[in-house]
Coordinates of C-alpha atoms in Angstrom, one line a residue:
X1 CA 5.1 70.5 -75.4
X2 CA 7.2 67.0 -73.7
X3 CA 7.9 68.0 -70.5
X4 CA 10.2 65.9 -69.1
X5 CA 9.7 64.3 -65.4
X6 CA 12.2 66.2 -63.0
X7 CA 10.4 65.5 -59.6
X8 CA 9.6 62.3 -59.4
X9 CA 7.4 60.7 -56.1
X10 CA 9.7 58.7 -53.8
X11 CA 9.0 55.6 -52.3
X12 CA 7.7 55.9 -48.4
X13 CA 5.1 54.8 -45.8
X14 CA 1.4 55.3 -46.3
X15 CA 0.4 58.9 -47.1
X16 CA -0.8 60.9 -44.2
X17 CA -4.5 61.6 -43.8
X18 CA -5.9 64.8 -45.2
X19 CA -5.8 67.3 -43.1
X20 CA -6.4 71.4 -42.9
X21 CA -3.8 73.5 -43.9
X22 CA -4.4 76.0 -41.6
X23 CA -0.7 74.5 -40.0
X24 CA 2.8 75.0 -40.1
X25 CA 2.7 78.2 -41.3
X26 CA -0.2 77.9 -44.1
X27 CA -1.6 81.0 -43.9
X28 CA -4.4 82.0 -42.1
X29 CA -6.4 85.4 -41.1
X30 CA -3.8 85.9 -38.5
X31 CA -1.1 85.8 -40.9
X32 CA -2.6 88.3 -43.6
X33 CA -4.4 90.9 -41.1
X34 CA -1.4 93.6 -42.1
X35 CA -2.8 93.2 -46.2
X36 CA -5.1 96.3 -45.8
X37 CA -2.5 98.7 -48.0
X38 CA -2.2 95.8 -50.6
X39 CA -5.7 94.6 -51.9
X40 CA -5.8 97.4 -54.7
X41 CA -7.6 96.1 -57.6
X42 CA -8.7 92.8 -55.6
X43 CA -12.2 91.2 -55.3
X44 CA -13.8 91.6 -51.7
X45 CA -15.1 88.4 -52.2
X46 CA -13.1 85.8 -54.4
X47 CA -13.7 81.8 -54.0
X48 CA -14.4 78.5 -55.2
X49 CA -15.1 78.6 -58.8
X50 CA -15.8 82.6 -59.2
X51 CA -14.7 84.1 -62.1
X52 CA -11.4 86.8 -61.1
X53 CA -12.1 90.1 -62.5
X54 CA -9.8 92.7 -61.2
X55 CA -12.0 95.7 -60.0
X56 CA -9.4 98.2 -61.2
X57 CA -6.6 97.7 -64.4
X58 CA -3.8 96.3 -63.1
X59 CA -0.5 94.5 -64.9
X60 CA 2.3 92.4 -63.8
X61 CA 5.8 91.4 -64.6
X62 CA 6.3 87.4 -65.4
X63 CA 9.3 85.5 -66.2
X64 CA 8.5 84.0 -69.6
X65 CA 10.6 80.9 -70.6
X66 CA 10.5 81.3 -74.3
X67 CA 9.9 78.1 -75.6
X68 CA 11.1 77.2 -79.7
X69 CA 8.2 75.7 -81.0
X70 CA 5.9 78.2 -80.1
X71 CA 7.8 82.1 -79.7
X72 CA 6.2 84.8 -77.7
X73 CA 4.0 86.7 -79.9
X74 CA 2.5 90.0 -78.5
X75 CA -0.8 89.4 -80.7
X76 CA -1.7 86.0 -79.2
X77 CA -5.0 85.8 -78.3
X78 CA -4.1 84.5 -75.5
X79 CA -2.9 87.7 -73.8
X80 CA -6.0 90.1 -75.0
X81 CA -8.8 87.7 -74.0
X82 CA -6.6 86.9 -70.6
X83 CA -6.8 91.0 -70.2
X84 CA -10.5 91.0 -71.1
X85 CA -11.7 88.2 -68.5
X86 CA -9.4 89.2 -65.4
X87 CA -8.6 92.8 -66.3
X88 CA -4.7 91.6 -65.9
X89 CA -2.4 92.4 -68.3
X90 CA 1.3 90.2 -68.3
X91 CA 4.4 92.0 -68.5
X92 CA 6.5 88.7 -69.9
X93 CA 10.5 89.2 -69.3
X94 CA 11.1 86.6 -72.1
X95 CA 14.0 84.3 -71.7
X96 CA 15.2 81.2 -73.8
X97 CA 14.2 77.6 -72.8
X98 CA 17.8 77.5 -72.4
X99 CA 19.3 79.6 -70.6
X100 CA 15.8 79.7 -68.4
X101 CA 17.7 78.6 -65.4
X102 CA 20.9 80.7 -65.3
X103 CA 19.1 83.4 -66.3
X104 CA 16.3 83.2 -63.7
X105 CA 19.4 82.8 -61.2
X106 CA 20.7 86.3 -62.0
X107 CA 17.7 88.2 -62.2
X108 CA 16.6 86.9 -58.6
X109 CA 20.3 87.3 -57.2
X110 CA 20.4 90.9 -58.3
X111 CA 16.8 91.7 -56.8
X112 CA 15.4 92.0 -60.2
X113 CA 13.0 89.4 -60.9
X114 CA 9.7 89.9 -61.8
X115 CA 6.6 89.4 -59.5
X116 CA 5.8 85.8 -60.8
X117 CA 8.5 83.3 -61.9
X118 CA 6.7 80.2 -63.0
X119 CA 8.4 76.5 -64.4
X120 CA 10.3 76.1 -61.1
X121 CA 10.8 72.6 -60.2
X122 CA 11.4 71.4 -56.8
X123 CA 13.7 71.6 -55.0
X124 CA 15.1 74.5 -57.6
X125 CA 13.5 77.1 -54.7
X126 CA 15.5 75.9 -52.2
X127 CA 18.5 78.2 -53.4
X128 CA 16.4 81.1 -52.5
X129 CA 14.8 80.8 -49.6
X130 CA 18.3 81.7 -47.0
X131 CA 18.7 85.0 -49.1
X132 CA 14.6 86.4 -48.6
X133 CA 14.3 86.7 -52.3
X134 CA 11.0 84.5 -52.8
X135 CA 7.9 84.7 -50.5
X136 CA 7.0 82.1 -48.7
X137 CA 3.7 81.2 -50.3
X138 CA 2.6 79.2 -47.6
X139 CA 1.7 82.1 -45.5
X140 CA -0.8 83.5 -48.2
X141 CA -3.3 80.4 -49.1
X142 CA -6.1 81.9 -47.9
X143 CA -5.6 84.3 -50.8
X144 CA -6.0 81.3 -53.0
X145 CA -8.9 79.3 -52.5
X146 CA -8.5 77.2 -55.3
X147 CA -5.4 75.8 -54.6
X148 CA -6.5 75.1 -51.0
X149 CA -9.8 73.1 -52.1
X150 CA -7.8 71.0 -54.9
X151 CA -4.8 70.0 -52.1
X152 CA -7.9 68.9 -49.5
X153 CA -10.3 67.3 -52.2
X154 CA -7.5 65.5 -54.0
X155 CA -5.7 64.3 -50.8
X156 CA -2.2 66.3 -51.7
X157 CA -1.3 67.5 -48.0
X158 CA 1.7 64.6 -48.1
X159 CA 3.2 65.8 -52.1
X160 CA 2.3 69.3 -49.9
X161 CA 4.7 68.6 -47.2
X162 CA 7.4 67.3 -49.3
X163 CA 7.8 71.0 -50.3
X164 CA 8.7 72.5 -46.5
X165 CA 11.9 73.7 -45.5
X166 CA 12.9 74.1 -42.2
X167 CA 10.7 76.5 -41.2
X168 CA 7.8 74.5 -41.7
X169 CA 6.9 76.3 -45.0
X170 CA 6.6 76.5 -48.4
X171 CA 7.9 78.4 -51.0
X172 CA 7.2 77.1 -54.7
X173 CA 3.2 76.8 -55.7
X174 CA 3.5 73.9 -57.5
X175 CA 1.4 72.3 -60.5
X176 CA -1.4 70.0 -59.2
X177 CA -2.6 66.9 -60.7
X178 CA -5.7 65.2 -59.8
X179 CA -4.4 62.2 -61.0
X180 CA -0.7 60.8 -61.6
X181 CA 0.3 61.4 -65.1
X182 CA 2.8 58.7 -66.4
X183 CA 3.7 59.3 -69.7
X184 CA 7.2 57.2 -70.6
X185 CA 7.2 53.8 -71.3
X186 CA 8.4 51.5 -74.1
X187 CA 7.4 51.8 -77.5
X188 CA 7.4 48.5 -79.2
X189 CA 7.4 46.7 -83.1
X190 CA 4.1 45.7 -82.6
X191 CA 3.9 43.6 -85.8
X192 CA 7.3 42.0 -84.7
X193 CA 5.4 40.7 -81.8
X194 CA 2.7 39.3 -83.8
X195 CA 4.9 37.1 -86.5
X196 CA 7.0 35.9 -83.2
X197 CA 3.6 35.2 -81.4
X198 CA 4.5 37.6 -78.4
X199 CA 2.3 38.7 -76.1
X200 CA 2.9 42.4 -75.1
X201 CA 4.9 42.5 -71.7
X202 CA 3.8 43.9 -68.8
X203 CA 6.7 43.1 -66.4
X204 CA 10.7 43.7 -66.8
X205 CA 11.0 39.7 -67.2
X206 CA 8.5 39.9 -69.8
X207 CA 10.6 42.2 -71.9
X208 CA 13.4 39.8 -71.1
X209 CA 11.8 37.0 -72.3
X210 CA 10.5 39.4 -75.6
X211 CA 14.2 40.4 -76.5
X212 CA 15.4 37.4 -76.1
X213 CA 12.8 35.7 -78.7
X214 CA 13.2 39.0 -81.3
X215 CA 17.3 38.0 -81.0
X216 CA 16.7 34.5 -81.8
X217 CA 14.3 35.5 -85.0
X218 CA 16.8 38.4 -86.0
X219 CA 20.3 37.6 -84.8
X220 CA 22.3 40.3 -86.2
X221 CA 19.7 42.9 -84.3
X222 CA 20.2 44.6 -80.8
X223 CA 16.5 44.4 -80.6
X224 CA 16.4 47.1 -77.8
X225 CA 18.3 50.5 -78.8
X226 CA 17.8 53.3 -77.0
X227 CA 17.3 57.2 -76.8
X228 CA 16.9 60.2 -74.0
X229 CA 20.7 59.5 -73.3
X230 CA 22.2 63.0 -73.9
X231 CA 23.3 64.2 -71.4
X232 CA 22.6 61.9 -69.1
X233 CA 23.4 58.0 -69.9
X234 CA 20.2 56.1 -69.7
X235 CA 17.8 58.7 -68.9
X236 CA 14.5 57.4 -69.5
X237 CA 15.5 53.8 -69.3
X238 CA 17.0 53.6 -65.7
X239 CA 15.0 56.6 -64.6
X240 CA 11.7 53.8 -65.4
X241 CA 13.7 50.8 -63.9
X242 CA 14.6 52.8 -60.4
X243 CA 11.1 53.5 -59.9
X244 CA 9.6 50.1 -60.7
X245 CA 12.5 48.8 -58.3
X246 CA 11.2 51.0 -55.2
X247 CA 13.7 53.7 -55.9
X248 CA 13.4 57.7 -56.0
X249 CA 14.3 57.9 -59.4
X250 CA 17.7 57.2 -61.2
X251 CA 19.3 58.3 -65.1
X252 CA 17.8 62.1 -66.0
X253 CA 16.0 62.4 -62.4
X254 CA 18.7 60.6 -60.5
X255 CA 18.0 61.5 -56.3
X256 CA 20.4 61.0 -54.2
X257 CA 18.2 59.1 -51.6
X258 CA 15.5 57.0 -51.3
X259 CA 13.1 56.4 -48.5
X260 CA 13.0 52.8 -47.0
X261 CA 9.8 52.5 -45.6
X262 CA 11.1 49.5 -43.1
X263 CA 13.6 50.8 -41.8
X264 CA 11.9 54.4 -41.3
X265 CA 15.0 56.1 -42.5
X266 CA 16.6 57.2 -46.3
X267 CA 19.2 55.1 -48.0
X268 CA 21.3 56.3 -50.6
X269 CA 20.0 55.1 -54.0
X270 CA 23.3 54.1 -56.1
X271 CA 24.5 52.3 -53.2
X272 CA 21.2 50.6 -53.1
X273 CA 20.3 46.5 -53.2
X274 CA 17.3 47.9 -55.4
X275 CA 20.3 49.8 -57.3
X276 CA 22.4 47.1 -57.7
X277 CA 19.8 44.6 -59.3
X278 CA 18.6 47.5 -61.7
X279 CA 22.6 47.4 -62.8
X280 CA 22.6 43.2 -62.9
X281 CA 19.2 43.5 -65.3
X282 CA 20.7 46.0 -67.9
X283 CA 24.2 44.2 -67.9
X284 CA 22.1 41.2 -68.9
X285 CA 20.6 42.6 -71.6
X286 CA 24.0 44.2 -72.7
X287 CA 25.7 40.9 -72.4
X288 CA 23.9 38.7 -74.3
X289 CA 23.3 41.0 -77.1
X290 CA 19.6 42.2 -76.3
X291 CA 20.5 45.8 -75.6
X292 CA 22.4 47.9 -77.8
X293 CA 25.7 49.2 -75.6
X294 CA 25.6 52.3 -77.7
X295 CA 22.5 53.2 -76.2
X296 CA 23.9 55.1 -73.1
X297 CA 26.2 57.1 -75.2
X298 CA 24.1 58.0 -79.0
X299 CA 22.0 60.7 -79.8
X300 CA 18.1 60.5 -80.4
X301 CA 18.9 61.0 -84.2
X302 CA 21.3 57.7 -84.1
X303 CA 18.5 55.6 -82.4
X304 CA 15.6 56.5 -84.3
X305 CA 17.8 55.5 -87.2
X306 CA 18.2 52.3 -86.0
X307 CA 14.6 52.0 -85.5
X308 CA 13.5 53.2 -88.9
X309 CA 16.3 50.9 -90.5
X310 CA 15.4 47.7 -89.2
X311 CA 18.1 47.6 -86.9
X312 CA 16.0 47.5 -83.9
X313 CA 11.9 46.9 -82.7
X314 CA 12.3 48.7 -79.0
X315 CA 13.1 52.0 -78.0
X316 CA 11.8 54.8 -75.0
X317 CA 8.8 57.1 -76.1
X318 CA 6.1 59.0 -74.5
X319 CA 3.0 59.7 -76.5
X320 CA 4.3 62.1 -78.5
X321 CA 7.5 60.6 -79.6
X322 CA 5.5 57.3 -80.6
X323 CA 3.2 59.8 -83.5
X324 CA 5.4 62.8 -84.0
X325 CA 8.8 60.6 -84.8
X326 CA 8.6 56.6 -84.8
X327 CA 5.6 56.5 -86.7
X328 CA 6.9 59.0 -89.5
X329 CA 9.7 57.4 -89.7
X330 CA 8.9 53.9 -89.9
X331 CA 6.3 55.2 -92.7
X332 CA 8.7 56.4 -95.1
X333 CA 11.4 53.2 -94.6
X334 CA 9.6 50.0 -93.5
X335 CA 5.3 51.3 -94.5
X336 CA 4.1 47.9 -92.9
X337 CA 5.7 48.3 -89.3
X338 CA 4.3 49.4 -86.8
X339 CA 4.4 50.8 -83.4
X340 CA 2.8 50.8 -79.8
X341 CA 3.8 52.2 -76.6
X342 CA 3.2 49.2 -73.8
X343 CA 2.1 50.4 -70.3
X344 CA 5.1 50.7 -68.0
X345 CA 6.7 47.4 -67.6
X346 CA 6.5 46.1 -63.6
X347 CA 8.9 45.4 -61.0
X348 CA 9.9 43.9 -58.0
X349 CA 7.5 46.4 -56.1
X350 CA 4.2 45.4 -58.8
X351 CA 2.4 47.7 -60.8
X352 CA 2.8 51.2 -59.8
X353 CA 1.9 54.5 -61.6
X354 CA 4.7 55.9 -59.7
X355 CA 4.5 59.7 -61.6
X356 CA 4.3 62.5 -58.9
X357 CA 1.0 64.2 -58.6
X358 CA 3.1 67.8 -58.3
X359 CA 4.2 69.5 -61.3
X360 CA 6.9 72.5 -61.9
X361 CA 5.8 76.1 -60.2
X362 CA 5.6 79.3 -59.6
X363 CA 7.8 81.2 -56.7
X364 CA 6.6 84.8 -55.9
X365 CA 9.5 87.2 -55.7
X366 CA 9.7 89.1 -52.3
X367 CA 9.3 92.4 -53.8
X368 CA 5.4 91.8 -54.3
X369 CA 4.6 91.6 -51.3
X370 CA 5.2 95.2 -50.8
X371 CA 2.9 95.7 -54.1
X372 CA -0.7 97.5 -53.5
X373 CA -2.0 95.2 -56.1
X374 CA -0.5 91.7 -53.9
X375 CA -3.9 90.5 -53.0
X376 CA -5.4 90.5 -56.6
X377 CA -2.1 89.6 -58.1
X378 CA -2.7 86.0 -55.4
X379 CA -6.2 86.2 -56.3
X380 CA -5.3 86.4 -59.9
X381 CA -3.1 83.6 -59.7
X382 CA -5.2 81.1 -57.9
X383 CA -7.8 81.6 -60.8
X384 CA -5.4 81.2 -64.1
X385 CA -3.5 78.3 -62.7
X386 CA -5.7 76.4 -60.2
X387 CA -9.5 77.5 -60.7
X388 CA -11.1 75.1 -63.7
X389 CA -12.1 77.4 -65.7
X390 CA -8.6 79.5 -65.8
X391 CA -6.9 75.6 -66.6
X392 CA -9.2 75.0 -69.4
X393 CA -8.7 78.5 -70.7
X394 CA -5.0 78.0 -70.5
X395 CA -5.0 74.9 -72.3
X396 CA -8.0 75.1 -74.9
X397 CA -8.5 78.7 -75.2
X398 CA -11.8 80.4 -76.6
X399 CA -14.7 78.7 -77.2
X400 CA -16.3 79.2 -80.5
X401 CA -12.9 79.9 -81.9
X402 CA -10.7 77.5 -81.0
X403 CA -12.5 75.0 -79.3
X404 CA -16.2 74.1 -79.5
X405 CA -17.7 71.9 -76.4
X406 CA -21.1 69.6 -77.1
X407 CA -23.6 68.9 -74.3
X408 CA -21.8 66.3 -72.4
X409 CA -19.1 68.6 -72.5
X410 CA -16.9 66.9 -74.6
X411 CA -13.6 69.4 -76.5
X412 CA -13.2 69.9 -79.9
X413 CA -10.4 71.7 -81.4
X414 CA -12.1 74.3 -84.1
X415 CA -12.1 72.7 -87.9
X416 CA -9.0 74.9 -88.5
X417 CA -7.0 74.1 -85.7
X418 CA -3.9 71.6 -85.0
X419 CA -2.0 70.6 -81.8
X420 CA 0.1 67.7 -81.4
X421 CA -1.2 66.0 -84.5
X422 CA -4.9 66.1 -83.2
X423 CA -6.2 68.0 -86.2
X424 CA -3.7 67.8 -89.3
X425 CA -5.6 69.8 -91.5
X426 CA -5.7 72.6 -89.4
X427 CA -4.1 75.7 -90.8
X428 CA -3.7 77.2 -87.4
X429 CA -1.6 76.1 -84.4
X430 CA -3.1 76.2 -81.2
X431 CA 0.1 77.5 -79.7
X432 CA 2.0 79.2 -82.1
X433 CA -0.3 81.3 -83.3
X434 CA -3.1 81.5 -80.0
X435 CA -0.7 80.8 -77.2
X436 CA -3.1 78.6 -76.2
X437 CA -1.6 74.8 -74.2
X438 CA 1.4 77.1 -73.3
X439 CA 3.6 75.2 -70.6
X440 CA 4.4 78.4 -68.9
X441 CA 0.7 78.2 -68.0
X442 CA -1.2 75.1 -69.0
X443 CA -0.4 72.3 -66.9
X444 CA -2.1 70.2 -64.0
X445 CA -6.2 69.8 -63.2
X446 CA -8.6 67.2 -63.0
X447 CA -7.8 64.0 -64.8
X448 CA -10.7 64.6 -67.4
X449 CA -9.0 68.3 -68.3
X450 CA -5.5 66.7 -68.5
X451 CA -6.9 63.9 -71.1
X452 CA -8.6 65.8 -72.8
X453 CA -6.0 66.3 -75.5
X454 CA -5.4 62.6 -75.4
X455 CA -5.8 60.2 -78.3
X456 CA -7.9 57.0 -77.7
X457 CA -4.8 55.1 -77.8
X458 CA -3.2 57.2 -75.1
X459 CA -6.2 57.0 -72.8
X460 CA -6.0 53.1 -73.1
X461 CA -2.8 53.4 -72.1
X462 CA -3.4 56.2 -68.9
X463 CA -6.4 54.2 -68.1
X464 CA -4.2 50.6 -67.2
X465 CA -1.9 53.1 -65.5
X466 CA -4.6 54.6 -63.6
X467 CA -5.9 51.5 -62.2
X468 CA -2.5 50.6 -60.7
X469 CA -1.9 51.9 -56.7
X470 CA 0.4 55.2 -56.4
X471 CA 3.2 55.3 -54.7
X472 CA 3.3 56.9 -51.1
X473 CA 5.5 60.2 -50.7
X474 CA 8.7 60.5 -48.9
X475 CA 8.8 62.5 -45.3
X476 CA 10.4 65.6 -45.7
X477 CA 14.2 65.7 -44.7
X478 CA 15.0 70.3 -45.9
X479 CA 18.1 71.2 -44.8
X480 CA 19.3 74.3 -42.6
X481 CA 21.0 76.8 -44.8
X482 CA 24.6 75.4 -43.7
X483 CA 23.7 71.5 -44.4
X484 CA 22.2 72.8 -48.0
X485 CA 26.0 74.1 -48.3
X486 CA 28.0 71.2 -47.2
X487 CA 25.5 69.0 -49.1
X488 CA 25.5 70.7 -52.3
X489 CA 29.5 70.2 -52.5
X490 CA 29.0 66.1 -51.9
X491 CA 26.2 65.9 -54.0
X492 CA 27.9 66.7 -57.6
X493 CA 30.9 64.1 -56.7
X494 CA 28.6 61.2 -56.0
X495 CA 26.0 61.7 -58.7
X496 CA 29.1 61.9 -61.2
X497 CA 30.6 58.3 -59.8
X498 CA 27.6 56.4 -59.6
X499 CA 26.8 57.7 -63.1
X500 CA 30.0 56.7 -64.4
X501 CA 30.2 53.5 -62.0
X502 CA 27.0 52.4 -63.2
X503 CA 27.7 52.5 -66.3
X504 CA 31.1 50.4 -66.3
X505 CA 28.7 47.6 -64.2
X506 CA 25.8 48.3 -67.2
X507 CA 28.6 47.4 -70.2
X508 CA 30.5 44.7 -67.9
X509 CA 33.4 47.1 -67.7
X510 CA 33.4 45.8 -64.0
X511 CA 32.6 43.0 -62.8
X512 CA 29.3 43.7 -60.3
X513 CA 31.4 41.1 -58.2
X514 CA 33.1 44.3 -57.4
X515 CA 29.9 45.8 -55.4
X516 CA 30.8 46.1 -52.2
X517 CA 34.5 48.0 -53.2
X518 CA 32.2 51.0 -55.4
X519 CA 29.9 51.2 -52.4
X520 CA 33.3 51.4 -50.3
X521 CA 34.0 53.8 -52.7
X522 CA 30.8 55.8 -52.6
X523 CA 32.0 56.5 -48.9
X524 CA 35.1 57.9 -49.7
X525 CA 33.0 60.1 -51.0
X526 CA 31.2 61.6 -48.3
X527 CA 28.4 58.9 -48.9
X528 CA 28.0 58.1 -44.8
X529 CA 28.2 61.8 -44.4
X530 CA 25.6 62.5 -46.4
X531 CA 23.8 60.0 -45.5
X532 CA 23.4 61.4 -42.3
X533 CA 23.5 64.8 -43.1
X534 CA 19.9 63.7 -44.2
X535 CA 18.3 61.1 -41.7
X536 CA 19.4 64.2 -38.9
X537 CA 17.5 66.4 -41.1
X538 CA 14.4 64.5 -41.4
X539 CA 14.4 63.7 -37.9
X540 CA 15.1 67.3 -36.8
X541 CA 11.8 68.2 -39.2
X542 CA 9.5 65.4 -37.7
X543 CA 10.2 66.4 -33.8
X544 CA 9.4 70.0 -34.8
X545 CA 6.8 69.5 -37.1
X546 CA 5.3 66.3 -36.5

């Protein structure tokens, strides 16, 4: 399953140093003494790497985003041996991948959620903490001592703290990752480069320099033509150049503001310098014919068209794209191309993995607290999504019948079973017919669990990536419940100009001479205000918080 990079990790100061989380509200024995009515079916004693068994039947309700390559099925083996090794049975409310959101939305605004409601992505939560409809997780970690001993062995208190609202806590459990996990890049004609005698680039200037020698061998070619545009204009492409520029994230994760480390205070991004020279690179390419103009506006269909054509050697993949489409494609038009996704192309700041270390989550609906089963139900929790052994259950299933595991401890998939192309003569599909590497469940862990499913190729790629510094996390800047008001009616205005602004600089529609009148612009637009709204914010956290 692609899961697409909402969150991702903003540019700051050095991260903090690890510390306990018995703080700022992170629950401790003082916090869960009034538990004694709710720990039916829980383990007396539950921690580090022990196996949660439930010590009576128990069963609850999940929001289940129903995803189209793989449909719920009530005879996955998933749920029966999930029963069998926790004595939990789900109760999935199964909704759509698409209406996931609005539907979620209604069920927690009439009070009728169920207990779990997982693939939440920050800041999504923050809509419900002012009403009292989610818990605020925070409170309850010592109910969870997997999640606790991950966020202190893999350093994640500052991605931790990036969660907080006002109140100094929590209220989304979020996927953790050892490692960062950077999947996008470039996919590239590799055998273009070799007639051409290119070397594979490794910064944006590099893939300057590559374009321009492809459109000097192949003049009637927009060498670069690109996809992930709908609906948002340059997803992928500007998303990857914001962050290599020192930016929060821009195209399909645009955020509003970025931290500037120097001047200890957020900026707003498309008003940026960093903004601004992203704009002047693209507009380059566009200009001298290096980067197709329709790629801010086609579909995915139009450009892998392109691509299989002829028409052009350059386009955004992840790992999946690059073997489940380019390579199929190319196959059955032009059999002797071929393609390779280059690690993520540097900028100004260097080489960065910048790919947040927190993935979607899970938000607990108020109404479980009240629950006799709410300790197992945590305890129950911790183990499926944060022990080990419930992360490699959830992504590799049984052993013996769909995996098999050699002394050094090394995964197979089972002789008759396929996922994501590892196993093409498999007749069964890990997830559509186990429920097995599920995304409502299988995400996050150490960095061998995570690449585990990865092809050689791919790990060449995550291991240059690897090897690169991370970038350092934001301060936290949550607003009160009447700033989160006033902000959320400035914040749809601006993103829509500076998406439409950007683009007219991108296609040379305006002259970027004309800088200084859109950022003008920008603050007719509540910009400043927001702006502020934000830097008061933060401040207001640190003297509280520290």
């Amino acid at each position: 399953m692609v899961q697409l990079s909402r969150r991702q990790v903003l540019f700051a100061a050095g991260a903090a140093a690890v510390a306990s989380l018995a703080g700022c509200g992170d629950g401790g024995e003082s916090d869960n003494k009034d538990l004694s009515g709710n720990r039916a079916g829980a383990m007396d004693k539950y921690g580090v790497g022990d196996q949660f068994k439930a010590t009576e039947a128990v069963s609850f309700s999940i929001l289940y985003n129903n995803h189209p390559n793989y449909q719920l099925k009530s005879d996955w083996l998933f749920w029966s041996e999930l029963t069998k090794r926790t004595g939990v049975t789900l109760q999935p409310v199964a909704v759509p991948l698409s209406d996931y959101e609005q539907k979620r939305s209604v069920l927690i605004g009439a009070g009728d959620a169920p207990f779990i409601i997982p693939k939440t992505y920050h800041p999504q939560e923050d809509a419900y903490v002012s009403s009292g409809a989610i818990l605020p997780v925070s409170d309850y970690l010592d109910l969870m001592p997997n999640f606790k001993d991950k966020i202190e062995k893999w350093s994640l208190k500052p991605e931790i703290d990036s969660l907080r609202q006002e109140d100094g806590k929590f209220y989304l459990l979020p996927g953790l990752h050892e490692k960062p996990w950077q999947d996008y890049s470039l996919a590239v004609r590799s055998d273009i480069l070799e007639q051409l005698n290119l070397k594979v680039p490794t910064t944006w200037d590099d893939v300057y320099t590559m374009l321009k020698a492809m459109k000097a061998a192949y003049p009637n070619s927009y060498p670069f033509s690109d996809r992930f545009s709908k609906p948002n204009p340059g997803g992928n492409l500007l998303n990857m150049l914001a962050l290599t520029h020192g930016l929060a994230g821009g195209g399909w994760n645009y955020q509003h503001v970025s931290w500037d480390a120097n001047a200890k205070k957020f900026v707003y991004t498309g008003a940026s310098d960093q903004w601004r020279q992203v704009l002047q690179y693209l507009n380059k390419l566009v200009t001298e014919g290096l980067l197709d103009p329709e790629s801010f506006t086609q579909t995915d269909d139009q450009a892998r068209q392109k691509l299989a054509s002829g028409k052009s050697f350059v386009i955004s993949t992840n790992a999946q794209t690059l073997v489940n489409d380019y390579r199929p494609d190319l196959a059955k038009t032009l059999p002797n191309a071929r393609m390779i996704k280059i690690p993520l192309p540097a900028g100004p700041i260097g080489p960065v993995n910048p790919a947040p270390r927190l993935e979607n989550g899970i938000m607990i609906s108020t109404k479980a607290r009240e629950s006799k089963n709410f300790v197992a139900m945590m305890q129950f929790i911790d183990w499926l999504w944060y022990s080990d052994a419930g992360q490699e259950f959830a992504k590799w299933g049984v052993e013996g019948t769909t995996y098999t595991k050699d002394a050094s401890g090394k995964r197979t998939l089972a002789p008759d079973v396929n996922v994501i192309g590892l196993n093409p003569k498999g007749t069964k599909h890990l997830q559509k017919d186990f429920g097995f590497y599920n995304g409502v469940f299988a995400y996050g862990g150490r960095l061998e669990l995570v690449q585990s499913f990865f092809s050689p190729e791919e790990m060449e790629f995550q291991n240059i990536l690897n090897a690169r510094p991370t970038v350092p996390v934001a301060p936290p800047h949550p607003f009160s419940d009447e700033e989160r008001e006033q902000a959320t009616l400035w914040e749809s205005g601006l993103k829509d100009y500076v998406v439409q602004g950007s683009l007219k600089f991108i296609l040379g529609q305006r002259d970027l001479g004309q800088w200084d009148a859109y950022v003008n612009e920008l603050k007719a637009k509540n910009m400043g205000s927001y702006l502020d709204l934000v830097n008061k914010a933060h401040d207001r956290y640190q003297k509280d918080h520290g």
